PDB file of C-alpha atoms in Angstrom:
ATOM      1  CA  UNK N 246     -34.201   7.542  -5.561  1.00 47.00           C
ATOM      2  CA  UNK N 247     -34.588   5.563  -8.718  1.00 48.00           C
ATOM      3  CA  UNK N 248     -32.053   7.870 -10.515  1.00 50.00           C
ATOM      4  CA  UNK N 249     -29.675   7.787  -7.894  1.00 49.00           C
ATOM      5  CA  UNK N 250     -29.815   3.965  -7.572  1.00 48.00           C
ATOM      6  CA  UNK N 251     -29.124   3.592 -11.257  1.00 48.00           C
ATOM      7  CA  UNK N 252     -26.262   6.097 -11.099  1.00 48.00           C
ATOM      8  CA  UNK N 253     -24.640   4.173  -8.268  1.00 50.00           C
ATOM      9  CA  UNK N 254     -25.205   0.821 -10.295  1.00 49.00           C
ATOM     10  CA  UNK N 255     -23.560   2.459 -13.462  1.00 47.00           C
ATOM     11  CA  UNK N 256     -20.518   3.736 -11.401  1.00 46.00           C
ATOM     12  CA  UNK N 257     -19.652   0.344  -9.840  1.00 49.00           C
ATOM     13  CA  UNK N 258     -20.021  -1.451 -13.185  1.00 51.00           C
ATOM     14  CA  UNK N 259     -22.582  -3.695 -11.823  1.00 50.00           C
ATOM     15  CA  UNK N 260     -26.382  -4.173 -12.569  1.00 46.00           C
ATOM     16  CA  UNK N 261     -28.914  -4.860  -9.710  1.00 45.00           C
ATOM     17  CA  UNK N 262     -30.007  -8.649  -9.778  1.00 45.00           C
ATOM     18  CA  UNK N 263     -33.622  -9.341 -11.116  1.00 40.00           C
ATOM     19  CA  UNK N 264     -35.447 -11.244  -8.724  1.00 45.00           C
ATOM     20  CA  UNK N 265     -36.403 -14.751  -9.872  1.00 43.00           C
ATOM     21  CA  UNK N 266     -40.323 -14.018  -9.902  1.00 43.00           C
ATOM     22  CA  UNK N 267     -39.688 -11.045 -12.225  1.00 42.00           C
ATOM     23  CA  UNK N 268     -39.498 -11.977 -16.001  1.00 45.00           C
ATOM     24  CA  UNK N 269     -36.947 -10.228 -17.994  1.00 45.00           C
ATOM     25  CA  UNK N 270     -37.898  -7.701 -20.508  1.00 45.00           C
ATOM     26  CA  UNK N 271     -38.381  -9.304 -24.077  1.00 45.00           C
ATOM     27  CA  UNK N 272     -37.499  -6.180 -26.125  1.00 46.00           C
ATOM     28  CA  UNK N 273     -34.119  -5.832 -24.782  1.00 42.00           C
ATOM     29  CA  UNK N 274     -31.655  -7.557 -27.217  1.00 44.00           C
ATOM     30  CA  UNK N 275     -28.097  -6.613 -27.096  1.00 41.00           C
ATOM     31  CA  UNK N 276     -27.238  -3.889 -29.673  1.00 39.00           C
ATOM     32  CA  UNK N 277     -24.221  -3.576 -31.904  1.00 36.00           C
ATOM     33  CA  UNK N 278     -23.202  -0.580 -29.739  1.00 36.00           C
ATOM     34  CA  UNK N 279     -22.932  -2.765 -26.737  1.00 39.00           C
ATOM     35  CA  UNK N 280     -19.892  -4.480 -28.073  1.00 38.00           C
ATOM     36  CA  UNK N 281     -16.919  -4.149 -25.713  1.00 37.00           C
ATOM     37  CA  UNK N 282     -13.860  -2.631 -27.309  1.00 41.00           C
ATOM     38  CA  UNK N 283     -10.273  -3.806 -26.286  1.00 41.00           C
ATOM     39  CA  UNK N 284      -9.347  -2.104 -22.835  1.00 41.00           C
ATOM     40  CA  UNK N 285      -6.266   0.060 -23.531  1.00 39.00           C
ATOM     41  CA  UNK N 286      -5.384  -0.202 -20.050  1.00 39.00           C
ATOM     42  CA  UNK N 287      -5.317  -3.818 -19.587  1.00 39.00           C
ATOM     43  CA  UNK N 288      -2.853  -6.461 -20.388  1.00 41.00           C
ATOM     44  CA  UNK N 289      -4.446  -7.688 -23.363  1.00 41.00           C
ATOM     45  CA  UNK N 290      -6.869 -10.415 -24.397  1.00 41.00           C
ATOM     46  CA  UNK N 291      -5.964 -14.165 -24.047  1.00 41.00           C
ATOM     47  CA  UNK N 292      -7.381 -17.376 -25.537  1.00 42.00           C
ATOM     48  CA  UNK N 293      -7.260 -20.954 -24.548  1.00 45.00           C
ATOM     49  CA  UNK N 294      -3.783 -21.996 -25.643  1.00 53.00           C
ATOM     50  CA  UNK N 295      -2.554 -24.244 -22.726  1.00 57.00           C
ATOM     51  CA  UNK N 296      -0.399 -27.193 -23.637  1.00 59.00           C
ATOM     52  CA  UNK N 297      -2.354 -30.452 -24.099  1.00 63.00           C
ATOM     53  CA  UNK N 298      -1.284 -31.851 -20.706  1.00 58.00           C
ATOM     54  CA  UNK N 299      -2.549 -28.728 -18.824  1.00 57.00           C
ATOM     55  CA  UNK N 300      -5.736 -28.159 -21.064  1.00 59.00           C
ATOM     56  CA  UNK N 301      -6.692 -31.808 -20.203  1.00 61.00           C
ATOM     57  CA  UNK N 302      -6.278 -31.171 -16.426  1.00 61.00           C
ATOM     58  CA  UNK N 303      -8.965 -28.236 -16.309  1.00 61.00           C
ATOM     59  CA  UNK N 304     -12.621 -29.325 -15.657  1.00 59.00           C
ATOM     60  CA  UNK N 305     -14.960 -29.309 -18.501  1.00 58.00           C
ATOM     61  CA  UNK N 306     -17.753 -27.045 -18.220  1.00 55.00           C
ATOM     62  CA  UNK N 307     -20.883 -26.143 -20.441  1.00 50.00           C
ATOM     63  CA  UNK N 308     -20.309 -23.697 -23.422  1.00 48.00           C
ATOM     64  CA  UNK N 309     -23.460 -21.482 -22.849  1.00 46.00           C
ATOM     65  CA  UNK N 310     -22.832 -17.997 -22.444  1.00 46.00           C
ATOM     66  CA  UNK N 311     -24.894 -14.818 -21.870  1.00 47.00           C
ATOM     67  CA  UNK N 312     -24.453 -11.357 -23.298  1.00 46.00           C
ATOM     68  CA  UNK N 313     -21.729  -9.384 -21.315  1.00 46.00           C
ATOM     69  CA  UNK N 314     -22.672  -7.037 -18.463  1.00 46.00           C
ATOM     70  CA  UNK N 315     -19.621  -4.958 -18.019  1.00 65.00           C
ATOM     71  CA  UNK N 316     -18.564  -6.920 -14.874  1.00 84.00           C
ATOM     72  CA  UNK N 317     -15.130  -7.279 -13.390  1.00 94.00           C
ATOM     73  CA  UNK N 318     -14.257 -10.432 -11.505  1.00 97.00           C
ATOM     74  CA  UNK N 319     -11.748 -11.138  -9.038  1.00 98.00           C
ATOM     75  CA  UNK N 320      -9.786 -14.372  -9.172  1.00 98.00           C
ATOM     76  CA  UNK N 321      -8.136 -15.734  -6.030  1.00 97.00           C
ATOM     77  CA  UNK N 322      -6.061 -18.794  -5.334  1.00 95.00           C
ATOM     78  CA  UNK N 323      -3.906 -18.871  -8.440  1.00 94.00           C
ATOM     79  CA  UNK N 324      -0.707 -20.779  -8.321  1.00 91.00           C
ATOM     80  CA  UNK N 325       2.416 -18.684  -7.384  1.00 89.00           C
ATOM     81  CA  UNK N 326       4.231 -19.402 -10.506  1.00 87.00           C
ATOM     82  CA  UNK N 327       1.426 -18.641 -12.874  1.00 92.00           C
ATOM     83  CA  UNK N 328       1.859 -16.010 -15.614  1.00 93.00           C
ATOM     84  CA  UNK N 329      -0.237 -13.458 -17.017  1.00 94.00           C
ATOM     85  CA  UNK N 330      -0.592 -15.413 -20.262  1.00 92.00           C
ATOM     86  CA  UNK N 331      -1.311 -18.652 -18.181  1.00 92.00           C
ATOM     87  CA  UNK N 332      -3.962 -17.002 -16.252  1.00 94.00           C
ATOM     88  CA  UNK N 333      -5.826 -15.996 -19.319  1.00 93.00           C
ATOM     89  CA  UNK N 334      -5.321 -19.427 -20.898  1.00 90.00           C
ATOM     90  CA  UNK N 335      -6.452 -21.205 -17.639  1.00 92.00           C
ATOM     91  CA  UNK N 336      -9.764 -19.113 -17.469  1.00 94.00           C
ATOM     92  CA  UNK N 337     -10.363 -19.599 -21.175  1.00 91.00           C
ATOM     93  CA  UNK N 338      -9.953 -23.300 -20.898  1.00 87.00           C
ATOM     94  CA  UNK N 339     -11.824 -23.395 -17.650  1.00 91.00           C
ATOM     95  CA  UNK N 340     -15.061 -22.046 -19.562  1.00 92.00           C
ATOM     96  CA  UNK N 341     -14.291 -23.327 -22.893  1.00 89.00           C
ATOM     97  CA  UNK N 342     -13.701 -19.915 -24.374  1.00 88.00           C
ATOM     98  CA  UNK N 343     -12.307 -20.710 -27.708  1.00 81.00           C
ATOM     99  CA  UNK N 344     -12.400 -17.420 -29.601  1.00 74.00           C
ATOM    100  CA  UNK N 345     -10.728 -14.098 -29.227  1.00 72.00           C
ATOM    101  CA  UNK N 346     -14.239 -12.444 -29.004  1.00 70.00           C
ATOM    102  CA  UNK N 347     -15.022 -14.370 -25.723  1.00 76.00           C
ATOM    103  CA  UNK N 348     -11.493 -14.184 -24.283  1.00 84.00           C
ATOM    104  CA  UNK N 349     -11.025 -12.729 -20.801  1.00 92.00           C
ATOM    105  CA  UNK N 350      -9.393  -9.409 -20.452  1.00 92.00           C
ATOM    106  CA  UNK N 351      -6.530  -9.729 -17.660  1.00 95.00           C
ATOM    107  CA  UNK N 352      -6.577  -6.409 -15.796  1.00 94.00           C
ATOM    108  CA  UNK N 353      -4.013  -7.025 -13.113  1.00 96.00           C
ATOM    109  CA  UNK N 354      -2.117  -9.855 -11.605  1.00 97.00           C
ATOM    110  CA  UNK N 355      -0.441  -9.530  -8.133  1.00 95.00           C
ATOM    111  CA  UNK N 356       0.728 -11.541  -5.108  1.00 92.00           C
ATOM    112  CA  UNK N 357      -1.945 -12.166  -2.678  1.00 93.00           C
ATOM    113  CA  UNK N 358      -1.964 -11.064   0.956  1.00 88.00           C
ATOM    114  CA  UNK N 359      -1.276 -14.557   2.016  1.00 87.00           C
ATOM    115  CA  UNK N 360       2.087 -14.517   0.337  1.00 85.00           C
ATOM    116  CA  UNK N 361       1.527 -18.107  -1.170  1.00 88.00           C
ATOM    117  CA  UNK N 362      -0.680 -17.398  -4.042  1.00 93.00           C
ATOM    118  CA  UNK N 363      -1.695 -14.907  -6.754  1.00 95.00           C
ATOM    119  CA  UNK N 364      -4.706 -13.013  -7.392  1.00 97.00           C
ATOM    120  CA  UNK N 365      -6.025 -11.385 -10.503  1.00 98.00           C
ATOM    121  CA  UNK N 366      -8.859  -9.208 -11.828  1.00 97.00           C
ATOM    122  CA  UNK N 367     -10.329  -9.637 -15.325  1.00 96.00           C
ATOM    123  CA  UNK N 368     -13.457  -9.050 -17.321  1.00 93.00           C
ATOM    124  CA  UNK N 369     -15.288 -10.843 -20.016  1.00 91.00           C
ATOM    125  CA  UNK N 370     -16.497  -9.736 -23.540  1.00 86.00           C
ATOM    126  CA  UNK N 371     -19.230 -12.453 -23.027  1.00 84.00           C
ATOM    127  CA  UNK N 372     -19.762 -13.591 -19.470  1.00 88.00           C
ATOM    128  CA  UNK N 373     -19.681 -17.397 -18.970  1.00 90.00           C
ATOM    129  CA  UNK N 374     -23.177 -18.832 -18.068  1.00 89.00           C
ATOM    130  CA  UNK N 375     -21.592 -20.382 -14.789  1.00 90.00           C
ATOM    131  CA  UNK N 376     -21.081 -16.635 -13.556  1.00 91.00           C
ATOM    132  CA  UNK N 377     -24.488 -15.384 -14.506  1.00 83.00           C
ATOM    133  CA  UNK N 378     -27.853 -15.594 -13.084  1.00 72.00           C
ATOM    134  CA  UNK N 379     -29.149 -16.288  -9.513  1.00 77.00           C
ATOM    135  CA  UNK N 380     -27.919 -14.555  -6.507  1.00 84.00           C
ATOM    136  CA  UNK N 381     -24.385 -15.968  -6.251  1.00 89.00           C
ATOM    137  CA  UNK N 382     -21.338 -13.495  -5.962  1.00 92.00           C
ATOM    138  CA  UNK N 383     -18.844 -16.135  -5.461  1.00 95.00           C
ATOM    139  CA  UNK N 384     -17.811 -19.390  -7.467  1.00 96.00           C
ATOM    140  CA  UNK N 385     -15.203 -22.091  -6.495  1.00 95.00           C
ATOM    141  CA  UNK N 386     -13.755 -24.218  -9.179  1.00 94.00           C
ATOM    142  CA  UNK N 387     -11.315 -27.256  -8.382  1.00 91.00           C
ATOM    143  CA  UNK N 388      -7.979 -26.727 -10.359  1.00 89.00           C
ATOM    144  CA  UNK N 389      -5.911 -29.517  -8.426  1.00 85.00           C
ATOM    145  CA  UNK N 390      -5.146 -31.387 -11.607  1.00 81.00           C
ATOM    146  CA  UNK N 391      -4.115 -28.012 -13.250  1.00 79.00           C
ATOM    147  CA  UNK N 392      -1.837 -27.107 -10.537  1.00 78.00           C
ATOM    148  CA  UNK N 393      -0.178 -30.558 -10.366  1.00 73.00           C
ATOM    149  CA  UNK N 394       0.484 -30.510 -14.179  1.00 74.00           C
ATOM    150  CA  UNK N 395       1.826 -27.029 -13.888  1.00 71.00           C
ATOM    151  CA  UNK N 396       4.289 -27.951 -11.097  1.00 67.00           C
ATOM    152  CA  UNK N 397       5.375 -30.850 -13.204  1.00 68.00           C
ATOM    153  CA  UNK N 398       6.008 -28.566 -15.951  1.00 61.00           C
ATOM    154  CA  UNK N 399       8.124 -26.054 -13.834  1.00 59.00           C
ATOM    155  CA  UNK N 400       9.862 -29.143 -12.287  1.00 57.00           C
ATOM    156  CA  UNK N 401       8.554 -28.575  -9.025  1.00 51.00           C
ATOM    157  CA  UNK N 402       8.080 -32.180  -8.044  1.00 51.00           C
ATOM    158  CA  UNK N 403       9.080 -31.730  -4.222  1.00 56.00           C
ATOM    159  CA  UNK N 404       5.752 -30.523  -3.084  1.00 55.00           C
ATOM    160  CA  UNK N 405       3.295 -32.777  -1.275  1.00 59.00           C
ATOM    161  CA  UNK N 406       0.049 -33.175  -3.278  1.00 61.00           C
ATOM    162  CA  UNK N 407      -3.005 -31.478  -2.082  1.00 73.00           C
ATOM    163  CA  UNK N 408      -6.021 -29.995  -3.530  1.00 82.00           C
ATOM    164  CA  UNK N 409      -6.365 -26.431  -5.073  1.00 88.00           C
ATOM    165  CA  UNK N 410      -9.427 -24.286  -5.282  1.00 92.00           C
ATOM    166  CA  UNK N 411      -9.900 -21.320  -7.614  1.00 95.00           C
ATOM    167  CA  UNK N 412     -12.340 -18.795  -6.324  1.00 97.00           C
ATOM    168  CA  UNK N 413     -13.977 -16.180  -8.727  1.00 97.00           C
ATOM    169  CA  UNK N 414     -16.126 -13.492  -7.277  1.00 97.00           C
ATOM    170  CA  UNK N 415     -17.555 -10.077  -8.227  1.00 95.00           C
ATOM    171  CA  UNK N 416     -18.056  -8.743  -4.689  1.00 94.00           C
ATOM    172  CA  UNK N 417     -14.569  -7.880  -4.021  1.00 97.00           C
ATOM    173  CA  UNK N 418     -14.866  -7.976  -0.250  1.00 95.00           C
ATOM    174  CA  UNK N 419     -11.796  -7.751   1.755  1.00 96.00           C
ATOM    175  CA  UNK N 420      -8.267  -7.010   0.282  1.00 96.00           C
ATOM    176  CA  UNK N 421      -7.543  -6.971  -3.361  1.00 97.00           C
ATOM    177  CA  UNK N 422      -3.921  -6.392  -4.479  1.00 95.00           C
ATOM    178  CA  UNK N 423      -3.881  -4.970  -7.842  1.00 97.00           C
ATOM    179  CA  UNK N 424      -0.088  -4.316  -8.247  1.00 94.00           C
ATOM    180  CA  UNK N 425       2.798  -5.806  -6.125  1.00 89.00           C
ATOM    181  CA  UNK N 426       6.546  -4.899  -6.632  1.00 86.00           C
ATOM    182  CA  UNK N 427       9.079  -7.523  -6.041  1.00 79.00           C
ATOM    183  CA  UNK N 428      10.356  -7.902  -2.396  1.00 72.00           C
ATOM    184  CA  UNK N 429      13.534  -6.214  -3.178  1.00 71.00           C
ATOM    185  CA  UNK N 430      11.923  -3.165  -4.824  1.00 74.00           C
ATOM    186  CA  UNK N 431       9.213  -2.861  -1.746  1.00 69.00           C
ATOM    187  CA  UNK N 432      11.940  -2.991   0.712  1.00 60.00           C
ATOM    188  CA  UNK N 433      11.808   0.070   3.212  1.00 53.00           C
ATOM    189  CA  UNK N 434      15.126   1.647   4.600  1.00 49.00           C
ATOM    190  CA  UNK N 435      14.984   3.738   7.544  1.00 42.00           C
ATOM    191  CA  UNK N 436      15.993   7.229   6.444  1.00 43.00           C
ATOM    192  CA  UNK N 437      16.036  10.721   7.754  1.00 44.00           C
ATOM    193  CA  UNK N 438      12.668  12.599   7.941  1.00 43.00           C
ATOM    194  CA  UNK N 439      13.774  15.037   5.213  1.00 44.00           C
ATOM    195  CA  UNK N 440      13.774  12.195   2.594  1.00 44.00           C
ATOM    196  CA  UNK N 441      10.030  11.880   2.309  1.00 45.00           C
ATOM    197  CA  UNK N 442       9.642  11.037  -1.558  1.00 47.00           C
ATOM    198  CA  UNK N 443      12.079   8.049  -1.229  1.00 50.00           C
ATOM    199  CA  UNK N 444      10.131   6.691   1.681  1.00 47.00           C
ATOM    200  CA  UNK N 445       6.853   7.128   0.127  1.00 52.00           C
ATOM    201  CA  UNK N 446       7.719   5.431  -2.952  1.00 56.00           C
ATOM    202  CA  UNK N 447       8.450   2.241  -1.223  1.00 72.00           C
ATOM    203  CA  UNK N 448       5.129   1.868   0.479  1.00 85.00           C
ATOM    204  CA  UNK N 449       1.626   0.672   0.214  1.00 89.00           C
ATOM    205  CA  UNK N 450      -1.556   2.542  -0.952  1.00 93.00           C
ATOM    206  CA  UNK N 451      -4.969   1.212   0.185  1.00 95.00           C
ATOM    207  CA  UNK N 452      -8.208   2.699  -1.621  1.00 97.00           C
ATOM    208  CA  UNK N 453     -11.524   2.325  -0.065  1.00 97.00           C
ATOM    209  CA  UNK N 454     -14.691   3.361  -1.499  1.00 96.00           C
ATOM    210  CA  UNK N 455     -17.885   4.962   0.202  1.00 95.00           C
ATOM    211  CA  UNK N 456     -21.362   4.154   0.974  1.00 92.00           C
ATOM    212  CA  UNK N 457     -23.167   2.363  -1.790  1.00 90.00           C
ATOM    213  CA  UNK N 458     -19.918   2.096  -3.598  1.00 92.00           C
ATOM    214  CA  UNK N 459     -17.943  -0.840  -5.045  1.00 93.00           C
ATOM    215  CA  UNK N 460     -14.312  -1.792  -4.047  1.00 95.00           C
ATOM    216  CA  UNK N 461     -13.241  -1.895  -7.889  1.00 96.00           C
ATOM    217  CA  UNK N 462     -16.158  -0.111  -9.843  1.00 93.00           C
ATOM    218  CA  UNK N 463     -16.114   3.132  -7.929  1.00 94.00           C
ATOM    219  CA  UNK N 464     -12.598   3.783  -9.079  1.00 94.00           C
ATOM    220  CA  UNK N 465     -13.456   2.915 -12.688  1.00 92.00           C
ATOM    221  CA  UNK N 466     -14.303   5.223 -15.551  1.00 89.00           C
ATOM    222  CA  UNK N 467     -18.033   5.728 -15.918  1.00 85.00           C
ATOM    223  CA  UNK N 468     -19.265   3.908 -18.873  1.00 82.00           C
ATOM    224  CA  UNK N 469     -15.844   2.558 -19.588  1.00 84.00           C
ATOM    225  CA  UNK N 470     -13.165   0.098 -18.710  1.00 87.00           C
ATOM    226  CA  UNK N 471     -10.385   2.457 -17.577  1.00 91.00           C
ATOM    227  CA  UNK N 472      -9.519   1.989 -13.758  1.00 94.00           C
ATOM    228  CA  UNK N 473      -7.079   4.430 -12.731  1.00 93.00           C
ATOM    229  CA  UNK N 474      -5.672   2.681  -9.515  1.00 95.00           C
ATOM    230  CA  UNK N 475      -5.053  -0.495 -11.798  1.00 93.00           C
ATOM    231  CA  UNK N 476      -4.080   1.101 -15.058  1.00 93.00           C
ATOM    232  CA  UNK N 477      -2.357   4.421 -14.274  1.00 94.00           C
ATOM    233  CA  UNK N 478      -1.129   4.263 -10.505  1.00 92.00           C
ATOM    234  CA  UNK N 479       1.372   1.478 -10.732  1.00 91.00           C
ATOM    235  CA  UNK N 480       3.379   3.238 -13.572  1.00 90.00           C
ATOM    236  CA  UNK N 481       3.694   6.313 -11.362  1.00 88.00           C
ATOM    237  CA  UNK N 482       4.373   4.500  -8.149  1.00 87.00           C
ATOM    238  CA  UNK N 483       6.273   1.412  -9.478  1.00 87.00           C
ATOM    239  CA  UNK N 484       7.552   0.482  -6.022  1.00 87.00           C
ATOM    240  CA  UNK N 485       4.072   0.676  -4.225  1.00 90.00           C
ATOM    241  CA  UNK N 486       1.728  -2.048  -3.617  1.00 91.00           C
ATOM    242  CA  UNK N 487      -1.468  -0.879  -4.756  1.00 94.00           C
ATOM    243  CA  UNK N 488      -4.564  -2.352  -2.821  1.00 96.00           C
ATOM    244  CA  UNK N 489      -8.293  -1.809  -2.751  1.00 97.00           C
ATOM    245  CA  UNK N 490     -10.583  -2.969   0.010  1.00 97.00           C
ATOM    246  CA  UNK N 491     -14.298  -4.056  -0.157  1.00 96.00           C
ATOM    247  CA  UNK N 492     -16.945  -4.040   2.426  1.00 94.00           C
ATOM    248  CA  UNK N 493     -20.551  -4.310   2.571  1.00 89.00           C
ATOM    249  CA  UNK N 494     -21.650  -0.883   1.660  1.00 85.00           C
ATOM    250  CA  UNK N 495     -24.898  -1.438  -0.238  1.00 76.00           C
ATOM    251  CA  UNK N 496     -28.110   0.120   0.807  1.00 68.00           C
ATOM    252  CA  UNK N 497     -30.692  -1.622  -1.178  1.00 68.00           C
ATOM    253  CA  UNK N 498     -31.268  -5.239  -0.295  1.00 66.00           C
ATOM    254  CA  UNK N 499     -28.546  -5.136   2.408  1.00 67.00           C
ATOM    255  CA  UNK N 500     -28.905  -7.254   5.503  1.00 70.00           C
ATOM    256  CA  UNK N 501     -25.902  -6.072   7.099  1.00 71.00           C
ATOM    257  CA  UNK N 502     -25.971  -4.824  10.948  1.00 76.00           C
ATOM    258  CA  UNK N 503     -22.322  -3.645  11.091  1.00 84.00           C
ATOM    259  CA  UNK N 504     -21.840  -0.342  12.716  1.00 90.00           C
ATOM    260  CA  UNK N 505     -18.841   1.912  12.043  1.00 94.00           C
ATOM    261  CA  UNK N 506     -16.800   0.420  14.846  1.00 94.00           C
ATOM    262  CA  UNK N 507     -17.386  -3.211  13.564  1.00 94.00           C
ATOM    263  CA  UNK N 508     -16.337  -2.077  10.106  1.00 95.00           C
ATOM    264  CA  UNK N 509     -13.115  -0.436  11.187  1.00 96.00           C
ATOM    265  CA  UNK N 510     -12.296  -3.712  13.211  1.00 95.00           C
ATOM    266  CA  UNK N 511     -12.728  -5.685  10.076  1.00 95.00           C
ATOM    267  CA  UNK N 512     -10.316  -3.390   8.399  1.00 95.00           C
ATOM    268  CA  UNK N 513      -7.736  -3.706  11.029  1.00 93.00           C
ATOM    269  CA  UNK N 514      -7.896  -7.228  10.787  1.00 91.00           C
ATOM    270  CA  UNK N 515      -7.466  -7.463   7.129  1.00 92.00           C
ATOM    271  CA  UNK N 516      -4.453  -5.002   7.390  1.00 89.00           C
ATOM    272  CA  UNK N 517      -2.624  -7.441   9.721  1.00 82.00           C
ATOM    273  CA  UNK N 518      -2.338  -9.869   6.815  1.00 76.00           C
ATOM    274  CA  UNK N 519      -0.141  -7.523   4.993  1.00 77.00           C
ATOM    275  CA  UNK N 520       2.506  -7.624   7.721  1.00 67.00           C
ATOM    276  CA  UNK N 521       4.524 -10.541   6.513  1.00 58.00           C
ATOM    277  CA  UNK N 522       7.977  -8.741   6.645  1.00 48.00           C
ATOM    278  CA  UNK N 523       9.748  -7.471   9.923  1.00 45.00           C
ATOM    279  CA  UNK N 524      10.417  -4.015   8.432  1.00 61.00           C
ATOM    280  CA  UNK N 525       7.963  -1.370   8.814  1.00 68.00           C
ATOM    281  CA  UNK N 526       6.338  -0.054   5.640  1.00 78.00           C
ATOM    282  CA  UNK N 527       4.419   3.308   5.337  1.00 86.00           C
ATOM    283  CA  UNK N 528       0.785   2.721   4.494  1.00 90.00           C
ATOM    284  CA  UNK N 529      -1.269   5.518   2.935  1.00 91.00           C
ATOM    285  CA  UNK N 530      -5.035   5.758   2.367  1.00 95.00           C
ATOM    286  CA  UNK N 531      -7.346   6.868  -0.516  1.00 96.00           C
ATOM    287  CA  UNK N 532     -10.692   6.967   1.225  1.00 96.00           C
ATOM    288  CA  UNK N 533     -14.115   8.429   0.017  1.00 92.00           C
ATOM    289  CA  UNK N 534     -17.355   9.159   2.142  1.00 94.00           C
ATOM    290  CA  UNK N 535     -17.955   6.261   4.437  1.00 95.00           C
ATOM    291  CA  UNK N 536     -14.641   4.688   3.633  1.00 96.00           C
ATOM    292  CA  UNK N 537     -12.923   7.706   5.199  1.00 96.00           C
ATOM    293  CA  UNK N 538     -14.791   7.291   8.327  1.00 97.00           C
ATOM    294  CA  UNK N 539     -13.847   3.541   8.507  1.00 97.00           C
ATOM    295  CA  UNK N 540     -10.226   4.577   8.025  1.00 97.00           C
ATOM    296  CA  UNK N 541     -10.463   7.154  10.785  1.00 97.00           C
ATOM    297  CA  UNK N 542     -12.026   4.771  13.290  1.00 97.00           C
ATOM    298  CA  UNK N 543      -9.649   2.082  12.476  1.00 96.00           C
ATOM    299  CA  UNK N 544      -6.673   4.586  13.126  1.00 95.00           C
ATOM    300  CA  UNK N 545      -8.201   5.546  16.558  1.00 96.00           C
ATOM    301  CA  UNK N 546      -8.699   2.015  17.393  1.00 94.00           C
ATOM    302  CA  UNK N 547      -4.895   1.326  16.716  1.00 91.00           C
ATOM    303  CA  UNK N 548      -3.905   4.242  18.557  1.00 91.00           C
ATOM    304  CA  UNK N 549      -5.995   3.118  21.738  1.00 92.00           C
ATOM    305  CA  UNK N 550      -4.865  -0.399  21.401  1.00 81.00           C
TER     306      UNK N 550
END
């Protein structure tokens, strides 16, 4: 059981949390072989290079960091008009990551299911202390000032001022969009049934992991950083929206009482958030183990609805 649990943790890219009453081992310093090499499939590293006005708008946090643990994080609530470069700069400034060795690796940036914000996935060479330790898997940050400065820079001064919260998590529950084509490219036209390939290229693909898996880590290279749904598939299916779906699937320490029917109902509810346009779009699934059973049950529920 121990070896299987260890294998699952390595596959998901996450390590089990150490209980607070257990002291960490003293003979496990980070070695030179644990250094993270640049991710060839990512969009590159970014460092804090925001304009002075934007940099001053980001809350100041402690600079203490811990050694990296090969984690991947999801960032939600990003401004609609933000670029990949600005995402890296914002996160670097937020955690005061001033060198290239501690800069975040931006792996994806796409429109969120709500259609009003953007979401990203990223990893750190060195994990900020604010994201380390304890039992937390989700961290909110106030970026109201940054958002207002960004709107002013983009001459978007007609919006009513309101608060903005950036949420970083590593549980990846619910929908995470890795790649989203422009609305014009993602438009579906009704064609004859013989033209399957043209229809399939203008669709959405949702991947769901199995029992004991992780929404992002289960599709990532073991012991590496390459994630084919994020790094390869968007190149082959440029007009397809690539999505992963996370749910409570862990066995060790889990307190979930959801059965298959409840898990499928939650998936159905999440899928409704994708229906912003009037035209119908094909949706195909990549599902493994328990994920396949959840998809099958969701389809049965939709048929009987």
